[in-house]
């Protein structure tokens, strides 16, 4: 994250009268511009703002750093854990918890001072570290009454899948017990039928999954400001699918992205 989410301060928009450049924050002017774009968009076109957030540091992140990327991918990632801890459906470390709480404090400042629009919908990967991160990030914020924190779990929003046990999700009943405030999308299965012990998703397969996710969300959710709590690889894939430049988030990082979505008749 950077100051003001990296939004550049501009006072040259043709639709802003001079006195509003000081009375409105840059985020308020940006929100108004997005509303204008949607109001004037041709049929089948919709503009959305995605707040893409990566989970805080997980047990698996620490283990990968300890063993090195090459050895992690070759051997250790397929194990359930080691003497220092379990990384199957990895949980946050204490550092990861603090990172998520720091994002919560950042959001509080952004909403109160910069008037950044809060998300209208909150989506999360089903992996434990993301559910933890989403709760720590968005609980306790001063949100508008029409934008409550009612998170929804999306199966396809998970990390690159297969082989690595850190990316194998827990059962639905276990997740519901640990995170009772989350809703699970229709068709969410009790057991993880997507994870494979023998095949790791390729970038092409991951990109196809992210495209399917976006088609699903954009096709069903008419909201403009959406929050996605996900993973490094998944967010890189989302950015590729959206045609954005490459950008790799650190643990606990957040990047807002303006998207022009256009319906295509099949």
GROMACS .gro file of C-alpha atoms in nm:
model
  266
    1UNK     CA    1   0.000   0.000   0.000
    2UNK     CA    2   0.112   0.357  -0.060
    3UNK     CA    3  -0.023   0.690   0.056
    4UNK     CA    4  -0.388   0.730  -0.049
    5UNK     CA    5  -0.373   0.391  -0.227
    6UNK     CA    6  -0.150   0.556  -0.487
    7UNK     CA    7  -0.432   0.770  -0.629
    8UNK     CA    8  -0.272   1.066  -0.807
    9UNK     CA    9  -0.402   1.407  -0.702
   10UNK     CA   10  -0.553   1.573  -1.008
   11UNK     CA   11  -0.753   1.894  -1.039
   12UNK     CA   12  -0.789   1.903  -1.415
   13UNK     CA   13  -1.103   1.692  -1.475
   14UNK     CA   14  -1.335   1.877  -1.708
   15UNK     CA   15  -1.643   1.787  -1.504
   16UNK     CA   16  -1.516   1.945  -1.180
   17UNK     CA   17  -1.601   2.305  -1.106
   18UNK     CA   18  -1.315   2.504  -0.946
   19UNK     CA   19  -1.462   2.529  -0.595
   20UNK     CA   20  -1.497   2.150  -0.575
   21UNK     CA   21  -1.125   2.086  -0.613
   22UNK     CA   22  -1.078   2.189  -0.251
   23UNK     CA   23  -1.412   2.080  -0.099
   24UNK     CA   24  -1.395   1.723  -0.229
   25UNK     CA   25  -1.118   1.472  -0.167
   26UNK     CA   26  -0.943   1.311  -0.463
   27UNK     CA   27  -1.121   0.984  -0.386
   28UNK     CA   28  -1.459   1.156  -0.380
   29UNK     CA   29  -1.385   1.310  -0.719
   30UNK     CA   30  -1.268   0.972  -0.846
   31UNK     CA   31  -1.588   0.804  -0.721
   32UNK     CA   32  -1.796   1.069  -0.894
   33UNK     CA   33  -1.604   1.015  -1.216
   34UNK     CA   34  -1.665   0.639  -1.201
   35UNK     CA   35  -2.036   0.703  -1.146
   36UNK     CA   36  -2.036   0.934  -1.449
   37UNK     CA   37  -1.863   0.671  -1.661
   38UNK     CA   38  -2.125   0.413  -1.565
   39UNK     CA   39  -2.412   0.654  -1.623
   40UNK     CA   40  -2.286   0.738  -1.971
   41UNK     CA   41  -2.159   0.391  -2.066
   42UNK     CA   42  -2.297   0.216  -2.370
   43UNK     CA   43  -2.512  -0.091  -2.323
   44UNK     CA   44  -2.315  -0.389  -2.194
   45UNK     CA   45  -2.031  -0.178  -2.051
   46UNK     CA   46  -1.972  -0.141  -1.678
   47UNK     CA   47  -1.688   0.021  -1.483
   48UNK     CA   48  -1.579  -0.138  -1.156
   49UNK     CA   49  -1.313  -0.073  -0.894
   50UNK     CA   50  -1.148  -0.381  -0.746
   51UNK     CA   51  -0.960  -0.361  -0.418
   52UNK     CA   52  -0.724  -0.658  -0.453
   53UNK     CA   53  -0.575  -0.757  -0.118
   54UNK     CA   54  -0.320  -1.026  -0.046
   55UNK     CA   55  -0.338  -1.221   0.279
   56UNK     CA   56  -0.092  -1.151   0.560
   57UNK     CA   57   0.215  -1.363   0.614
   58UNK     CA   58   0.131  -1.732   0.651
   59UNK     CA   59   0.315  -2.022   0.807
   60UNK     CA   60   0.399  -2.147   0.459
   61UNK     CA   61   0.561  -1.814   0.364
   62UNK     CA   62   0.801  -1.849   0.654
   63UNK     CA   63   0.877  -2.211   0.567
   64UNK     CA   64   0.942  -2.128   0.201
   65UNK     CA   65   1.187  -1.857   0.304
   66UNK     CA   66   1.357  -2.098   0.545
   67UNK     CA   67   1.409  -2.372   0.285
   68UNK     CA   68   1.446  -2.156  -0.025
   69UNK     CA   69   1.214  -2.146  -0.325
   70UNK     CA   70   1.384  -2.429  -0.515
   71UNK     CA   71   1.376  -2.679  -0.228
   72UNK     CA   72   1.028  -2.566  -0.128
   73UNK     CA   73   0.888  -2.638  -0.472
   74UNK     CA   74   1.088  -2.959  -0.511
   75UNK     CA   75   1.001  -3.125  -0.182
   76UNK     CA   76   0.877  -2.936   0.123
   77UNK     CA   77   0.563  -2.778  -0.025
   78UNK     CA   78   0.404  -3.122  -0.064
   79UNK     CA   79   0.444  -3.203   0.306
   80UNK     CA   80   0.189  -3.125   0.576
   81UNK     CA   81   0.443  -2.923   0.773
   82UNK     CA   82   0.762  -2.961   0.974
   83UNK     CA   83   0.879  -2.942   1.335
   84UNK     CA   84   0.810  -2.567   1.336
   85UNK     CA   85   0.445  -2.596   1.239
   86UNK     CA   86   0.175  -2.717   1.000
   87UNK     CA   87   0.119  -2.538   0.670
   88UNK     CA   88  -0.165  -2.744   0.528
   89UNK     CA   89  -0.428  -2.475   0.450
   90UNK     CA   90  -0.180  -2.243   0.614
   91UNK     CA   91  -0.283  -2.005   0.891
   92UNK     CA   92  -0.146  -1.657   0.953
   93UNK     CA   93   0.162  -1.608   1.165
   94UNK     CA   94   0.166  -1.342   1.434
   95UNK     CA   95   0.340  -1.119   1.181
   96UNK     CA   96   0.061  -1.190   0.934
   97UNK     CA   97  -0.200  -1.097   1.193
   98UNK     CA   98  -0.024  -0.769   1.258
   99UNK     CA   99  -0.004  -0.701   0.884
  100UNK     CA  100  -0.380  -0.748   0.848
  101UNK     CA  101  -0.444  -0.522   1.148
  102UNK     CA  102  -0.220  -0.259   0.989
  103UNK     CA  103  -0.438  -0.273   0.677
  104UNK     CA  104  -0.743  -0.229   0.901
  105UNK     CA  105  -0.587   0.087   1.046
  106UNK     CA  106  -0.502   0.205   0.694
  107UNK     CA  107  -0.863   0.155   0.582
  108UNK     CA  108  -0.988   0.347   0.885
  109UNK     CA  109  -0.774   0.645   0.787
  110UNK     CA  110  -0.868   0.619   0.419
  111UNK     CA  111  -1.240   0.612   0.492
  112UNK     CA  112  -1.231   0.888   0.754
  113UNK     CA  113  -0.974   1.124   0.602
  114UNK     CA  114  -0.944   1.053   0.230
  115UNK     CA  115  -1.311   0.955   0.192
  116UNK     CA  116  -1.213   0.642  -0.001
  117UNK     CA  117  -1.529   0.455  -0.102
  118UNK     CA  118  -1.574   0.143   0.107
  119UNK     CA  119  -1.634  -0.182  -0.083
  120UNK     CA  120  -1.995  -0.263  -0.159
  121UNK     CA  121  -1.921  -0.638  -0.170
  122UNK     CA  122  -1.651  -0.845  -0.004
  123UNK     CA  123  -1.521  -1.165  -0.165
  124UNK     CA  124  -1.256  -1.399  -0.029
  125UNK     CA  125  -1.059  -1.705  -0.125
  126UNK     CA  126  -1.170  -2.010   0.076
  127UNK     CA  127  -0.821  -2.066   0.216
  128UNK     CA  128  -0.788  -2.011   0.589
  129UNK     CA  129  -0.528  -1.734   0.575
  130UNK     CA  130  -0.749  -1.524   0.350
  131UNK     CA  131  -1.056  -1.565   0.569
  132UNK     CA  132  -0.848  -1.459   0.867
  133UNK     CA  133  -0.708  -1.162   0.676
  134UNK     CA  134  -1.048  -1.044   0.554
  135UNK     CA  135  -1.195  -1.050   0.905
  136UNK     CA  136  -0.898  -0.870   1.059
  137UNK     CA  137  -0.896  -0.612   0.778
  138UNK     CA  138  -1.263  -0.517   0.762
  139UNK     CA  139  -1.408  -0.584   1.108
  140UNK     CA  140  -1.462  -0.270   1.314
  141UNK     CA  141  -1.450  -0.019   1.028
  142UNK     CA  142  -1.692   0.273   1.023
  143UNK     CA  143  -1.874   0.151   0.713
  144UNK     CA  144  -2.179   0.312   0.551
  145UNK     CA  145  -2.507   0.138   0.647
  146UNK     CA  146  -2.558   0.027   0.287
  147UNK     CA  147  -2.208  -0.126   0.267
  148UNK     CA  148  -2.183  -0.365   0.563
  149UNK     CA  149  -1.906  -0.620   0.590
  150UNK     CA  150  -2.093  -0.933   0.476
  151UNK     CA  151  -1.816  -1.145   0.317
  152UNK     CA  152  -1.875  -1.418   0.062
  153UNK     CA  153  -1.638  -1.706  -0.010
  154UNK     CA  154  -1.564  -1.776  -0.378
  155UNK     CA  155  -1.400  -2.111  -0.452
  156UNK     CA  156  -1.231  -1.986  -0.770
  157UNK     CA  157  -1.059  -1.697  -0.591
  158UNK     CA  158  -0.807  -1.934  -0.433
  159UNK     CA  159  -0.434  -1.958  -0.502
  160UNK     CA  160  -0.271  -2.157  -0.784
  161UNK     CA  161  -0.389  -2.505  -0.701
  162UNK     CA  162  -0.236  -2.848  -0.651
  163UNK     CA  163   0.067  -3.025  -0.496
  164UNK     CA  164   0.133  -2.756  -0.233
  165UNK     CA  165  -0.063  -2.852   0.077
  166UNK     CA  166  -0.078  -2.488   0.187
  167UNK     CA  167  -0.325  -2.440  -0.100
  168UNK     CA  168  -0.550  -2.734  -0.010
  169UNK     CA  169  -0.856  -2.595   0.163
  170UNK     CA  170  -1.028  -2.721   0.475
  171UNK     CA  171  -1.374  -2.876   0.470
  172UNK     CA  172  -1.681  -2.656   0.442
  173UNK     CA  173  -1.805  -2.762   0.787
  174UNK     CA  174  -1.468  -2.673   0.941
  175UNK     CA  175  -1.458  -2.333   0.772
  176UNK     CA  176  -1.815  -2.256   0.875
  177UNK     CA  177  -1.727  -2.339   1.234
  178UNK     CA  178  -1.419  -2.115   1.231
  179UNK     CA  179  -1.574  -1.829   1.030
  180UNK     CA  180  -1.949  -1.815   1.101
  181UNK     CA  181  -1.981  -1.461   0.961
  182UNK     CA  182  -1.893  -1.575   0.608
  183UNK     CA  183  -2.145  -1.681   0.346
  184UNK     CA  184  -2.041  -1.953   0.102
  185UNK     CA  185  -2.147  -1.926  -0.259
  186UNK     CA  186  -2.410  -2.174  -0.387
  187UNK     CA  187  -2.256  -2.505  -0.491
  188UNK     CA  188  -1.963  -2.481  -0.250
  189UNK     CA  189  -1.874  -2.843  -0.170
  190UNK     CA  190  -1.793  -2.996   0.167
  191UNK     CA  191  -1.457  -3.132   0.053
  192UNK     CA  192  -1.192  -2.979  -0.170
  193UNK     CA  193  -1.246  -3.140  -0.507
  194UNK     CA  194  -1.018  -2.902  -0.696
  195UNK     CA  195  -0.686  -2.972  -0.525
  196UNK     CA  196  -0.463  -3.242  -0.678
  197UNK     CA  197  -0.163  -3.402  -0.511
  198UNK     CA  198  -0.001  -3.470  -0.848
  199UNK     CA  199  -0.070  -3.164  -1.064
  200UNK     CA  200   0.008  -2.796  -1.002
  201UNK     CA  201  -0.197  -2.548  -1.205
  202UNK     CA  202  -0.012  -2.382  -1.490
  203UNK     CA  203  -0.033  -2.006  -1.544
  204UNK     CA  204  -0.264  -2.073  -1.838
  205UNK     CA  205  -0.497  -2.284  -1.625
  206UNK     CA  206  -0.492  -2.028  -1.345
  207UNK     CA  207  -0.569  -1.744  -1.588
  208UNK     CA  208  -0.865  -1.940  -1.728
  209UNK     CA  209  -0.998  -1.988  -1.373
  210UNK     CA  210  -0.959  -1.619  -1.291
  211UNK     CA  211  -1.139  -1.525  -1.612
  212UNK     CA  212  -1.422  -1.758  -1.513
  213UNK     CA  213  -1.433  -1.595  -1.168
  214UNK     CA  214  -1.454  -1.245  -1.314
  215UNK     CA  215  -1.726  -1.349  -1.558
  216UNK     CA  216  -1.922  -1.491  -1.267
  217UNK     CA  217  -1.882  -1.190  -1.037
  218UNK     CA  218  -1.932  -0.925  -1.305
  219UNK     CA  219  -2.230  -1.110  -1.447
  220UNK     CA  220  -2.412  -1.141  -1.113
  221UNK     CA  221  -2.296  -0.848  -0.901
  222UNK     CA  222  -2.403  -0.502  -1.010
  223UNK     CA  223  -2.190  -0.331  -0.745
  224UNK     CA  224  -1.912  -0.096  -0.851
  225UNK     CA  225  -1.663  -0.119  -0.562
  226UNK     CA  226  -1.558  -0.476  -0.484
  227UNK     CA  227  -1.303  -0.623  -0.244
  228UNK     CA  228  -1.115  -0.943  -0.329
  229UNK     CA  229  -0.902  -1.100  -0.054
  230UNK     CA  230  -0.675  -1.349  -0.225
  231UNK     CA  231  -0.316  -1.457  -0.293
  232UNK     CA  232  -0.001  -1.344  -0.471
  233UNK     CA  233  -0.032  -1.585  -0.762
  234UNK     CA  234  -0.407  -1.541  -0.797
  235UNK     CA  235  -0.381  -1.161  -0.794
  236UNK     CA  236  -0.100  -1.170  -1.052
  237UNK     CA  237  -0.329  -1.384  -1.266
  238UNK     CA  238  -0.623  -1.145  -1.222
  239UNK     CA  239  -0.403  -0.858  -1.334
  240UNK     CA  240  -0.288  -1.056  -1.640
  241UNK     CA  241  -0.647  -1.136  -1.734
  242UNK     CA  242  -0.743  -0.770  -1.691
  243UNK     CA  243  -0.453  -0.655  -1.910
  244UNK     CA  244  -0.288  -0.473  -1.621
  245UNK     CA  245   0.088  -0.440  -1.590
  246UNK     CA  246   0.264  -0.699  -1.376
  247UNK     CA  247   0.250  -0.617  -1.007
  248UNK     CA  248   0.337  -0.853  -0.722
  249UNK     CA  249   0.193  -0.764  -0.382
  250UNK     CA  250   0.378  -0.821  -0.058
  251UNK     CA  251   0.194  -1.006   0.218
  252UNK     CA  252  -0.075  -0.775   0.349
  253UNK     CA  253  -0.057  -0.554   0.039
  254UNK     CA  254  -0.358  -0.399  -0.138
  255UNK     CA  255  -0.393  -0.251  -0.486
  256UNK     CA  256  -0.705  -0.081  -0.628
  257UNK     CA  257  -0.774  -0.137  -0.998
  258UNK     CA  258  -1.026   0.040  -1.223
  259UNK     CA  259  -1.177  -0.206  -1.471
  260UNK     CA  260  -1.385  -0.150  -1.783
  261UNK     CA  261  -1.595  -0.463  -1.830
  262UNK     CA  262  -1.783  -0.531  -2.150
  263UNK     CA  263  -2.038  -0.804  -2.201
  264UNK     CA  264  -1.967  -1.023  -2.502
  265UNK     CA  265  -2.243  -1.226  -2.662
  266UNK     CA  266  -2.145  -1.592  -2.699
   0.00000   0.00000   0.00000
